CSV table of C-alpha atoms and ligand atoms in Angstrom, one decimal:
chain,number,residue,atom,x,y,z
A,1,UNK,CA,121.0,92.5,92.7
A,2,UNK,CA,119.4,95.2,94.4
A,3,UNK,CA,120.8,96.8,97.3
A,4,UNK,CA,119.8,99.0,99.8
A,5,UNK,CA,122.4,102.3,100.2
A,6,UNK,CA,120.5,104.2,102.6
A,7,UNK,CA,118.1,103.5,105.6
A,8,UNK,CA,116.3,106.4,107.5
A,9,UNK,CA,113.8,105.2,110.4
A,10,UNK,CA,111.5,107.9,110.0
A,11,UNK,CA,108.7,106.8,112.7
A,12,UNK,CA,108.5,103.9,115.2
A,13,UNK,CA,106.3,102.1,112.2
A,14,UNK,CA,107.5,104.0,108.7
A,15,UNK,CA,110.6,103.7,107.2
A,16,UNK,CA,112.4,105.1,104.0
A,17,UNK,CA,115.0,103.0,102.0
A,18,UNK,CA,117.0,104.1,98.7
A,19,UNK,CA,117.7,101.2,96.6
A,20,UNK,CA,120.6,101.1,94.0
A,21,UNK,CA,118.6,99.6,91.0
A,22,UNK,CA,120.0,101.3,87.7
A,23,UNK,CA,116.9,99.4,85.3
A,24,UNK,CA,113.9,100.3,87.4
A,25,UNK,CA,115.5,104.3,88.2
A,26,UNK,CA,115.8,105.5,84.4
A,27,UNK,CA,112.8,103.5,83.5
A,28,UNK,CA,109.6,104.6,86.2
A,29,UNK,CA,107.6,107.2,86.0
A,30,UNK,CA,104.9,108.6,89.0
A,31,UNK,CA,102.4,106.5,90.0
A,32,UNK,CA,104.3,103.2,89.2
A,33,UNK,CA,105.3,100.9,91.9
A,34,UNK,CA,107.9,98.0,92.1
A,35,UNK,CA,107.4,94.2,94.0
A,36,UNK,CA,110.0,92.8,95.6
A,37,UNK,CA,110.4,89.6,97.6
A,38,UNK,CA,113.1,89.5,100.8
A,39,UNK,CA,114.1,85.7,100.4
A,40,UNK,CA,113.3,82.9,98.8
A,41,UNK,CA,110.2,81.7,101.2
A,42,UNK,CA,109.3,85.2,101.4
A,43,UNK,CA,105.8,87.4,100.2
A,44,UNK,CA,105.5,89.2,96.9
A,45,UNK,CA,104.6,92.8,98.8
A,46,UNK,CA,103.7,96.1,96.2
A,47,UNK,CA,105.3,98.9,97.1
A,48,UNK,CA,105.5,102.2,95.3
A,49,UNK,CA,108.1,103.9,94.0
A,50,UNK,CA,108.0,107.6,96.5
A,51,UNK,CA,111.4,109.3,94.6
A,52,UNK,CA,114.6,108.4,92.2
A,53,UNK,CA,117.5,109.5,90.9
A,54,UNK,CA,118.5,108.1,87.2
A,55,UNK,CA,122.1,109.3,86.8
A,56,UNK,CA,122.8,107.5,90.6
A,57,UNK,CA,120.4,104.6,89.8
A,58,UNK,CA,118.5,104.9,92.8
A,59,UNK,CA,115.0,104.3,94.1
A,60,UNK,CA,113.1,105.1,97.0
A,61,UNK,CA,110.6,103.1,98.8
A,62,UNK,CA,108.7,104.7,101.8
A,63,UNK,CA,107.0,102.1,104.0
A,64,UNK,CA,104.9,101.5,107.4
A,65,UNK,CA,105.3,98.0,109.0
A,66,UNK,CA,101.7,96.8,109.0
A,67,UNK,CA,102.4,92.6,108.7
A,68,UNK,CA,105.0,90.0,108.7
A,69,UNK,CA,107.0,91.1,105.5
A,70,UNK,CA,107.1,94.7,105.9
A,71,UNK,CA,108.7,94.0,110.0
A,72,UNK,CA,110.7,91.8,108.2
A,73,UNK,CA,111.8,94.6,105.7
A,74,UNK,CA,112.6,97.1,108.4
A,75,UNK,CA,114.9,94.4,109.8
A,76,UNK,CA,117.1,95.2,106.6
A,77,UNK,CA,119.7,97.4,106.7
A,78,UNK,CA,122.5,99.1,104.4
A,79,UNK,CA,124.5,97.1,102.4
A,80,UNK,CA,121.7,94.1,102.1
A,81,UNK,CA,120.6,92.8,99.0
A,82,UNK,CA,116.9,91.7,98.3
A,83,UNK,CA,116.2,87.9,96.5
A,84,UNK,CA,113.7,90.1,93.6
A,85,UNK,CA,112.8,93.6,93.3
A,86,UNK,CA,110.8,93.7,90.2
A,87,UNK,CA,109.4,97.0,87.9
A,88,UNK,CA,108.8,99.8,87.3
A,89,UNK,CA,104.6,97.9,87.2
A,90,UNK,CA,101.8,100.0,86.7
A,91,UNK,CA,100.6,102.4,84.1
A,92,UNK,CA,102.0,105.7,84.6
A,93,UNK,CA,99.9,108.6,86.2
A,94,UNK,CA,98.6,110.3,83.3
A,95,UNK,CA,100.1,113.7,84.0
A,96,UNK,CA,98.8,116.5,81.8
A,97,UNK,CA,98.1,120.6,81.7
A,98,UNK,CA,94.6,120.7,83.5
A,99,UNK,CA,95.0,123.9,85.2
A,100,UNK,CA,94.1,123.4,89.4
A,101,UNK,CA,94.2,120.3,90.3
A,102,UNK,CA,95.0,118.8,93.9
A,103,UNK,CA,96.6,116.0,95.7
A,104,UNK,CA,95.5,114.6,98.5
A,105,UNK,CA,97.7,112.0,100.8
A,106,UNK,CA,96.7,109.8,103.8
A,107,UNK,CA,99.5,108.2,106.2
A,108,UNK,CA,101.9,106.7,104.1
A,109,UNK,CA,100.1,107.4,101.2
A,110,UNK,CA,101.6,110.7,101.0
A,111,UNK,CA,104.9,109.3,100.0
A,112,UNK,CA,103.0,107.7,96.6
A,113,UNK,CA,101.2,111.2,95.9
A,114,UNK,CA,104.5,113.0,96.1
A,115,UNK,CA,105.8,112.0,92.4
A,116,UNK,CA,102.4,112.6,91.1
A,117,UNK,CA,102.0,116.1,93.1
A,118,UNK,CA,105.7,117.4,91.7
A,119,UNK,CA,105.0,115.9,88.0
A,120,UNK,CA,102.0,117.8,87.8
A,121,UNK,CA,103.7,121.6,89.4
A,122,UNK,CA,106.7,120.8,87.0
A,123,UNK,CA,103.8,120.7,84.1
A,124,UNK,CA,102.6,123.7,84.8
A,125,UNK,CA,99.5,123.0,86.7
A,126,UNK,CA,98.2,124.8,90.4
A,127,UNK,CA,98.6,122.2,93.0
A,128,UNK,CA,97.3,122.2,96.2
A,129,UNK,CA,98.2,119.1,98.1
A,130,UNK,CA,96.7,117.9,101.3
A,131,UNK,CA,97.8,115.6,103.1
A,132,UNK,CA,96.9,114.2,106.9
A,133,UNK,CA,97.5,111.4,109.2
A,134,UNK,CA,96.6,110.1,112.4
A,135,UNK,CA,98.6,112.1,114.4
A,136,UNK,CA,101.6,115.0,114.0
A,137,UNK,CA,104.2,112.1,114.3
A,138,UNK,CA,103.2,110.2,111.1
A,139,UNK,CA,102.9,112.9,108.6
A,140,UNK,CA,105.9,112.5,106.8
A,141,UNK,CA,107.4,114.2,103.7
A,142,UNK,CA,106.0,117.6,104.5
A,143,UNK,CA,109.2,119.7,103.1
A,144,UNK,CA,109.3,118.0,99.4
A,145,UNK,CA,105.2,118.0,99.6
A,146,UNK,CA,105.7,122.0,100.3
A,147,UNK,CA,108.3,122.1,97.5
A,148,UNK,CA,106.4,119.6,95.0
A,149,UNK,CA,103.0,121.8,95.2
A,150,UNK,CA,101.8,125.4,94.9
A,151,UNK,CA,100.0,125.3,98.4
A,152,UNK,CA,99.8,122.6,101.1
A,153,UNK,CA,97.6,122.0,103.3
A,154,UNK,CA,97.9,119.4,106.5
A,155,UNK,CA,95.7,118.3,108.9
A,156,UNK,CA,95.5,115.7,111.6
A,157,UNK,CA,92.7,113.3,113.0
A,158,UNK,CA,93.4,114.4,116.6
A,159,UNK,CA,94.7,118.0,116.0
A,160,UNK,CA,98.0,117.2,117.1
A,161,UNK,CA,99.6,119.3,114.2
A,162,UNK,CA,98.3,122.5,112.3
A,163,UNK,CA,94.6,121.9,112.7
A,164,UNK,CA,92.0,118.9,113.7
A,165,UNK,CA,89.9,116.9,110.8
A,166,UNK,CA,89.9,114.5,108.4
A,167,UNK,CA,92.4,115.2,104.3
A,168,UNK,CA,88.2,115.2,102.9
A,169,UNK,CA,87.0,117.8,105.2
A,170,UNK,CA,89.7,120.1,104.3
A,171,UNK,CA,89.2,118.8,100.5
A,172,UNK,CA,85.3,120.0,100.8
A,173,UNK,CA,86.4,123.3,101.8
A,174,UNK,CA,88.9,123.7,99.1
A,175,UNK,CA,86.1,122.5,96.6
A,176,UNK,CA,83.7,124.9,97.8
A,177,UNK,CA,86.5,128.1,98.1
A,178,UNK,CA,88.2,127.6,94.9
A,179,UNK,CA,85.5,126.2,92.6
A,180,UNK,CA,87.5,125.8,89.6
A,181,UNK,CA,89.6,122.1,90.4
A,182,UNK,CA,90.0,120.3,87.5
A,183,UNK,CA,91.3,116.8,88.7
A,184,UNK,CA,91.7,115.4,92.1
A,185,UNK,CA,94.1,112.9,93.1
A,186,UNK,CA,93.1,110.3,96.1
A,187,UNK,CA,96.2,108.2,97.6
A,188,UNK,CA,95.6,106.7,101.4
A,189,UNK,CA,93.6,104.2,103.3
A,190,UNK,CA,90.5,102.5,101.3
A,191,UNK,CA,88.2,104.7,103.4
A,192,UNK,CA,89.8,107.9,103.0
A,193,UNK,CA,89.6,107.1,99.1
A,194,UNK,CA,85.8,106.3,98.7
A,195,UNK,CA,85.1,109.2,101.5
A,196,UNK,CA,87.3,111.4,98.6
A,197,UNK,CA,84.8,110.1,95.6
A,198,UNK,CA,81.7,110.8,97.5
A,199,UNK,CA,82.9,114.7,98.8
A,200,UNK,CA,83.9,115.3,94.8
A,201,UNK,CA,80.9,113.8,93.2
A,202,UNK,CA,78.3,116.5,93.9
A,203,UNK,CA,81.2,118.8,92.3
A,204,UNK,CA,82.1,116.6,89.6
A,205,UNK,CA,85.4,116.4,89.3
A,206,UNK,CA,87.3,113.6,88.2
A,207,UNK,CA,88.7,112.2,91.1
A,208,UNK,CA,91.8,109.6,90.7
A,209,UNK,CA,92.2,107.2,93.4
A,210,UNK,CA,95.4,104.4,93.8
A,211,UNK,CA,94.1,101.4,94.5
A,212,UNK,CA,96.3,99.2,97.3
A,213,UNK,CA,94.3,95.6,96.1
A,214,UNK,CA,96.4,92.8,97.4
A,215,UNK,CA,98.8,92.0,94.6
A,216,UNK,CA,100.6,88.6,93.9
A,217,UNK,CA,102.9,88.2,90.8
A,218,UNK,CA,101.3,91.6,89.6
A,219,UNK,CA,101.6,90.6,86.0
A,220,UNK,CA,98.1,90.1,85.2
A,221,UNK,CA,98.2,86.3,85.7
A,222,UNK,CA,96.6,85.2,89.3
A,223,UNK,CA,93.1,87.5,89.5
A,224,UNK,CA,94.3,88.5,93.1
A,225,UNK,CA,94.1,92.2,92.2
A,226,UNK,CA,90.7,91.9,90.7
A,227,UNK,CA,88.7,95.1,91.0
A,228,UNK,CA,85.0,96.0,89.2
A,229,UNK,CA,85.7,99.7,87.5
A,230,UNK,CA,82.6,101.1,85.9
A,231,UNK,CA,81.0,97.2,85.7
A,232,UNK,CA,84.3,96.0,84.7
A,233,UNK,CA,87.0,93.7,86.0
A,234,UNK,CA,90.1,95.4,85.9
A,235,UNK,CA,93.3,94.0,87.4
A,236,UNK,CA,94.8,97.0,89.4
A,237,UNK,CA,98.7,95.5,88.9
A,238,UNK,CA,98.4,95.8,84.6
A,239,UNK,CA,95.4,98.1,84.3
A,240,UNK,CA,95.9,100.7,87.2
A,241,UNK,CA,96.9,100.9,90.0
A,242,UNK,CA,95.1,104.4,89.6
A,243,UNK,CA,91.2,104.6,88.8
A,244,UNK,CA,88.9,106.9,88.3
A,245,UNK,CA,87.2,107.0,91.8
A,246,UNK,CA,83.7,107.5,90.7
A,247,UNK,CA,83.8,104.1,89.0
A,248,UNK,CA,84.9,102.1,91.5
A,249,UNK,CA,83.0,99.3,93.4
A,250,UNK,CA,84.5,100.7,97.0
A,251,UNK,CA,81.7,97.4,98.9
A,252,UNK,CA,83.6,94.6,96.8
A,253,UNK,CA,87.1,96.8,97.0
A,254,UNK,CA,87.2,97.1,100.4
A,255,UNK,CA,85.5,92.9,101.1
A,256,UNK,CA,88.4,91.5,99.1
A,257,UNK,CA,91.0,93.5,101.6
A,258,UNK,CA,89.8,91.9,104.3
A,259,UNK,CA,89.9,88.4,102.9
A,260,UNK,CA,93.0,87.2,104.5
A,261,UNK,CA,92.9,89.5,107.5
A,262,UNK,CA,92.9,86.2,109.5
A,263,UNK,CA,96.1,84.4,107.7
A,264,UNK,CA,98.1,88.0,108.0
A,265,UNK,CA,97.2,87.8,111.8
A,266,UNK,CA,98.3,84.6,112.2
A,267,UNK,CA,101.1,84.7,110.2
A,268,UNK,CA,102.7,88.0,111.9
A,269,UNK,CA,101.9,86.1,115.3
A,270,UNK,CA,103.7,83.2,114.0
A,271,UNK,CA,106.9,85.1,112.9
A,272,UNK,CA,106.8,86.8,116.5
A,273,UNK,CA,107.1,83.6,118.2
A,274,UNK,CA,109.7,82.4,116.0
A,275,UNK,CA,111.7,85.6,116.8
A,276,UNK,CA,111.2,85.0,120.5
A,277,UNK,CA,112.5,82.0,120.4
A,278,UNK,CA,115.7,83.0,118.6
B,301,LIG,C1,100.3,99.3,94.1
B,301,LIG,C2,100.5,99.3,95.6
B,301,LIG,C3,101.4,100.2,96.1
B,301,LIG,C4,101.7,100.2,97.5
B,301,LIG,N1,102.6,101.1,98.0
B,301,LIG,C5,102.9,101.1,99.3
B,301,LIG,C6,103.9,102.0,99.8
B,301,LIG,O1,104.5,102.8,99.1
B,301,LIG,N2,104.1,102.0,101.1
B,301,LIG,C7,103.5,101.1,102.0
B,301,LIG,O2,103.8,101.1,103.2
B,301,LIG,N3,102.5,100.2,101.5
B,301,LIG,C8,102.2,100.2,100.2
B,301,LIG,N4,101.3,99.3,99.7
B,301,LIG,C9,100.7,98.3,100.7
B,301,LIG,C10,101.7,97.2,101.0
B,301,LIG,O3,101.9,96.4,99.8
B,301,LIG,C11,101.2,96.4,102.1
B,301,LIG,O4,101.2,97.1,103.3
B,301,LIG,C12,102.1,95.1,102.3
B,301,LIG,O5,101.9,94.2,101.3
B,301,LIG,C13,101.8,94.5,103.7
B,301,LIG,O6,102.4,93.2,103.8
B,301,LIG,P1,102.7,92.6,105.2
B,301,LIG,O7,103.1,91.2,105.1
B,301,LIG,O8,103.7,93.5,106.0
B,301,LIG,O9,101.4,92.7,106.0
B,301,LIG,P2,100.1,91.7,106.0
B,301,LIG,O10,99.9,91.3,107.4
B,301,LIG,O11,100.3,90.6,105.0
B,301,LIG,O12,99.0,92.6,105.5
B,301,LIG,C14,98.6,93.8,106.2
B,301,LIG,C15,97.6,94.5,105.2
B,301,LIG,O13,98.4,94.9,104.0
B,301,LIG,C16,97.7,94.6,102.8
B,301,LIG,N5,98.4,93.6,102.0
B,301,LIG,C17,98.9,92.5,102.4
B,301,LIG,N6,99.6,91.8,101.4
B,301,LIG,C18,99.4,92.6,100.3
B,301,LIG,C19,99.9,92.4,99.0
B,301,LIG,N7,100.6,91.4,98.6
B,301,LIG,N8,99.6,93.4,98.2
B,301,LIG,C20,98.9,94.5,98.6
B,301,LIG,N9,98.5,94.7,99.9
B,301,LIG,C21,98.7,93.8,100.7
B,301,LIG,C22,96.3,94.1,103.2
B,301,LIG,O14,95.4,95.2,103.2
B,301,LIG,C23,96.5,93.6,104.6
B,301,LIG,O15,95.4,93.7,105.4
B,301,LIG,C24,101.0,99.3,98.3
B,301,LIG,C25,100.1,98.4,97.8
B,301,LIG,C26,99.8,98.4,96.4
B,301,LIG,C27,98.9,97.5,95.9
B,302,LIG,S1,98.6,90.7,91.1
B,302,LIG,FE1,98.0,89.0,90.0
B,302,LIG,S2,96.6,89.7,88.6
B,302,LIG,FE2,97.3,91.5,89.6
């Protein structure tokens, strides 16, 4: 059984948790993610896999509460045990010596490019890391993304913290400055991702994005991850989650999304009256 040893409320809406989990700690490797399931009745949600530690047998998941199962996860506390928490799923960032390369991070996507960023320093390559949020209060993770990188860089949409813009504008400047990036990683909101492709295309570098399709039993089986990579269908739960950017159909990416914006509404709004009433 999986347990949760640690809780830290990081933000009103983001939440870190360390799970003891001894298969899934000496087994993943950056960019993988694990799905878990709260009860019985519950959702399959994807989450990935931020940190571990292998001789403790711990995970750690880093989360924002966007819907029904991830309020219901930051209801969890210490000492609670969850009814599945399956991986590590995913291939495996491919992490070799390219020589610059950077990482960039939206919102809570900088807790998934922070094993990718440190994998890649520890290899031997020049990271610069970027990351940004909305605002100074949700950028999280800022010490280990300092440690993890040779230089970071942090921006916010309303200027709230360091300096005002968007993670691509200060990624254009850093293509334009230090002309010889190899590989670019892309890990945030579907927008920030495409908007990341189209700044790197006229420079041509291989930009890597994580794709966040909505995943079911993320073993290949139901299509619900379905993607179209280079005129391809790829399923991002056994063929990604990462991509190359360039590749990607971001018009039917970003249409499948949205496809059950209407049943998340109404489910959180259901689950908020049921908690009214108890
Ligand atoms: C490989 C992968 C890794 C992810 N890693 C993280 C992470 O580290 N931290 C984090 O906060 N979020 C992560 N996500 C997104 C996370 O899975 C969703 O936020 C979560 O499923 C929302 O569920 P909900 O019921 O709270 O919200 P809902 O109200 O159900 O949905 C809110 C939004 O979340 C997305 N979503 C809903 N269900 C799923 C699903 N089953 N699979 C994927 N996306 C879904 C949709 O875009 C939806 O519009 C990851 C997604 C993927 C695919
Ligand atoms: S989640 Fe079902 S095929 Fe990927």
């Amino acid at each position: 059984m999986s347990k949760i040893v640690r809780k830290e409320k990081w933000h009103d809406t983001i939440y870190s948790m360390w799970i003891k989990t001894p298969n899934i700690a000496q087994a993943v490797q950056p960019g993988q993610f694990i799905i878990l399931l709260i009860d019985e009745r519950g959702e399959r949600i994807p989450l990935t896999i931020a940190d571990c530690n292998p001789r403790r047998g711990l995970v750690q998941i880093v989360f924002q509460k966007v819907g029904k199962t991830t309020m219901k996860l930051a209801q969890m506390d210490e000492g609670d045990t969850f009814f599945s928490f399956v991986g590590p799923l995913g291939i495996p960032s491919k992490i070799g010596k390219y020589g610059t390369v950077v990482t960039v991070g939206g919102g809570i996507g900088i807790a998934c490019a922070y094993p990718i960023t440190r994998a890649l320093k520890e290899t031997g390559n020049e990271v610069i890391a970027i990351i940004g949020a909305r605002t100074k209060d949700l950028i999280i993770m800022e010490e280990e993304m300092r440690k993890a990188s040779n230089r970071l860089l942090i921006t916010t949409d309303d200027g709230s913290y360091v300096r005002k813009g968007f993670v691509t504008d200060v990624l254009g400047e850093v293509l334009k400055r230090d002309g010889d990036v190899k590989k670019v990683w892309a890990i945030g909101p579907a927008m920030m991702m495409k908007v990341t492709c189209d700044v790197t295309k006229p420079y041509n570098v291989e930009t890597i994005v994580s794709l966040n399709a909505i995943m079911v039993d993320g073993t290949g089986m139901c299509g619900s991850c379905r993607v179209t990579v280079g005129g391809e269908t790829k399923f991002a739960c056994v063929d990604g989650p990462e991509f190359d950017g360039h590749l990607v159909d971001w018009r039917e990416f970003m249409n499948r999304l949205s496809r059950y914006d209407r049943l998340e509404k109404l489910s959180l709004e259901t689950y908020r009256e049921k908690q009214q009433r108890e």
